[in-house]
Coordinates of C-alpha atoms in Angstrom, one line a residue:
M243 CA -5.6 -60.3 1.6
G244 CA -7.9 -57.8 -0.1
S245 CA -6.9 -54.4 -1.4
K246 CA -7.5 -51.4 0.8
R247 CA -8.3 -48.9 -1.9
V248 CA -9.8 -45.5 -1.0
G249 CA -12.2 -44.2 -3.6
L250 CA -11.9 -40.7 -5.3
A251 CA -14.9 -39.3 -3.4
R252 CA -13.4 -40.4 0.0
T253 CA -10.0 -38.9 -1.0
Q254 CA -11.6 -35.6 -1.9
A255 CA -13.5 -35.5 1.3
L256 CA -10.4 -36.2 3.3
I257 CA -8.4 -33.4 1.5
E258 CA -11.3 -30.9 1.8
N259 CA -11.5 -31.5 5.6
L260 CA -7.8 -30.9 6.3
K261 CA -7.6 -27.9 8.6
R262 CA -4.1 -26.6 7.9
E263 CA -2.4 -23.1 7.9
L264 CA 0.3 -22.2 5.5
Q265 CA 3.3 -20.8 7.5
M266 CA 4.8 -18.1 5.3
N267 CA 7.4 -17.0 7.9
G268 CA 7.4 -13.4 6.4
A269 CA 7.6 -14.6 2.8
Q270 CA 5.4 -12.9 0.3
L271 CA 4.0 -14.0 -3.0
S272 CA 5.6 -12.3 -5.9
A273 CA 5.0 -12.1 -9.7
A274 CA 1.6 -13.6 -9.4
K275 CA 0.3 -12.8 -12.9
G276 CA -3.2 -11.3 -13.2
V277 CA -3.7 -11.2 -9.4
Q278 CA -3.9 -7.8 -7.7
M279 CA -1.0 -7.6 -5.1
A280 CA -0.1 -5.0 -2.6
A281 CA 3.2 -3.8 -1.3
Y282 CA 3.8 -1.3 1.5
S283 CA 6.5 0.6 3.2
E284 CA 7.9 0.3 6.7
E285 CA 6.4 2.8 9.2
I286 CA 7.9 6.2 8.3
S287 CA 8.2 8.7 11.2
A288 CA 8.2 12.5 11.0
D289 CA 11.6 14.1 11.7
G290 CA 10.3 17.5 12.7
T291 CA 11.6 19.4 9.7
G292 CA 8.4 19.4 7.6
G293 CA 6.8 16.7 5.5
F294 CA 8.4 13.3 5.3
G295 CA 8.8 10.4 2.8
D296 CA 9.7 6.8 2.3
T297 CA 13.4 6.8 1.7
S298 CA 13.7 3.0 1.0
G299 CA 11.0 2.7 -1.7
I300 CA 8.3 0.1 -2.3
A301 CA 9.5 -2.6 -4.7
I302 CA 7.2 -3.2 -7.6
P303 CA 8.0 -6.0 -10.1
A304 CA 8.6 -5.7 -13.8
N305 CA 5.5 -5.7 -16.2
S306 CA 3.2 -4.4 -13.5
I307 CA 0.3 -1.9 -13.7
I308 CA -0.1 0.3 -10.6
T309 CA -3.9 0.3 -9.8
E310 CA -3.9 2.3 -6.6
V311 CA -1.5 4.1 -4.2
G312 CA -2.2 5.5 -0.7
L313 CA -1.1 6.1 2.8
V314 CA -2.5 5.5 6.3
V315 CA -1.5 7.3 9.6
T316 CA -0.1 4.7 12.0
T317 CA 1.0 7.2 14.8
A318 CA -1.1 10.4 15.2
F319 CA 0.4 13.5 13.7
T320 CA 1.3 16.5 15.7
L321 CA 1.6 19.8 13.8
S322 CA 3.6 22.8 15.0
G323 CA 0.9 25.1 13.6
A324 CA -2.0 25.4 11.1
A325 CA -1.2 23.6 7.9
T326 CA -2.7 21.5 5.1
L327 CA -1.3 18.1 4.2
G328 CA -0.8 16.5 0.8
A329 CA 0.9 13.4 -0.7
T330 CA 3.2 12.6 -3.6
F331 CA 4.3 9.3 -5.1
G332 CA 7.3 8.9 -7.5
T333 CA 10.1 6.8 -8.8
A334 CA 12.6 8.7 -6.7
A335 CA 12.5 10.1 -3.2
A336 CA 10.2 13.1 -3.1
G337 CA 9.3 12.4 -6.7
V338 CA 6.0 13.2 -8.5
Q339 CA 6.1 10.8 -11.4
I340 CA 3.1 8.8 -10.2
V341 CA 1.1 11.2 -8.1
T342 CA 1.7 15.0 -8.1
D343 CA 1.1 17.0 -4.9
D344 CA -2.4 18.2 -4.1
A345 CA -1.5 20.3 -1.1
D346 CA -4.7 19.6 0.7
S347 CA -5.5 16.0 -0.3
I348 CA -5.1 14.3 3.0
R349 CA -7.6 16.3 5.1
G350 CA -9.9 19.2 4.6
S351 CA -9.5 21.2 7.8
S352 CA -6.4 23.2 8.8
G353 CA -4.7 23.1 12.1
A354 CA -5.9 19.9 13.8
A355 CA -3.7 16.9 14.4
L356 CA -4.2 13.9 12.2
A357 CA -5.5 10.8 14.0
I358 CA -4.4 7.2 13.6
G359 CA -6.3 5.5 10.7
K360 CA -6.7 8.6 8.6
G361 CA -5.1 8.9 5.2
N362 CA -5.7 9.0 1.5
S363 CA -5.8 6.9 -1.6
S364 CA -6.1 7.1 -5.4
D365 CA -9.3 4.9 -5.1
S366 CA -12.2 7.2 -4.3
G367 CA -13.9 4.6 -2.1
T368 CA -10.8 3.9 0.0
N369 CA -10.1 7.6 0.1
T370 CA -13.6 8.2 1.6
A371 CA -13.1 5.4 4.1
L372 CA -9.7 6.9 5.3
G373 CA -11.2 10.4 5.6
G374 CA -9.1 11.9 2.8
N375 CA -10.1 15.3 1.4
V376 CA -9.5 14.7 -2.3
A377 CA -8.6 11.3 -3.9
L378 CA -5.0 11.2 -5.2
A379 CA -4.8 11.4 -9.0
L380 CA -2.4 9.1 -10.8
V381 CA -0.3 10.9 -13.5
A382 CA -1.1 9.9 -17.1
D383 CA 1.0 7.1 -18.5
S384 CA 2.6 6.4 -15.1
A385 CA 0.9 3.0 -14.3
F386 CA 2.8 0.5 -16.4
S387 CA 6.5 -0.3 -16.3
A388 CA 8.2 -3.1 -18.2
S389 CA 11.1 -3.0 -15.7
A390 CA 11.0 -3.4 -11.9
R391 CA 10.9 -0.1 -10.0
S392 CA 10.6 1.4 -6.6
V393 CA 7.8 3.7 -5.7
Y394 CA 8.4 6.4 -3.0
G395 CA 5.6 8.1 -1.1
A396 CA 5.9 11.4 0.7
V397 CA 3.7 13.6 2.9
T398 CA 3.9 17.3 2.1
I399 CA 2.9 20.2 4.4
S400 CA 1.9 23.7 3.4
A401 CA 3.4 25.5 6.4
N402 CA 5.0 24.8 9.8
N403 CA 6.1 21.3 10.6
I404 CA 4.9 17.8 11.4
T405 CA 6.7 17.4 14.8
A406 CA 5.5 13.8 15.5
G407 CA 3.6 11.0 13.8
A408 CA 4.1 8.1 11.4
V409 CA 2.6 6.8 8.2
R410 CA 2.8 3.7 5.9
F411 CA 2.6 4.1 2.2
Y412 CA 1.1 1.3 0.0
V413 CA 0.9 0.4 -3.7
K414 CA -1.6 -2.0 -5.3
Y415 CA -0.5 -3.5 -8.7
I416 CA -1.2 -6.3 -11.2
T417 CA 1.6 -8.1 -13.0
V418 CA 0.5 -8.8 -16.5
V419 CA 3.3 -10.4 -18.4

């Protein structure tokens, strides 16, 4: 009986036509060298005592360069009175090692509630798209770390309180070693 060989061209066509989905079941790629990755916090809710921050931190692997940080409102903010909102990012809760506070960086007008989808970023294009007032500025010499670290984001308020609302913080990075 003759052989039933499939040629290379036919094998390639069969593989290219496979329509499959990769089920990750919550798993994330990690330590993908040279590829920009993003990590984000859980939704962080206001506690009614002022600004609020990510108390668990966002895990960033060793030998990574932070290329962007930001936040997006996931539940509309309610303010107890006129105020300006800012943001910080650090290597400890309420830290400022990565982004120091610009007290009016999230929005430019005082007193109004902040809607879902608004936010801020250290990337000027993303900042504009999120409706931020001033792009967040990364602190000099803060981007690279040879060891793994956690990054903590925080929302700051100039006066009064954030009585309701929630936000997610994110960090984009490239692992280089």
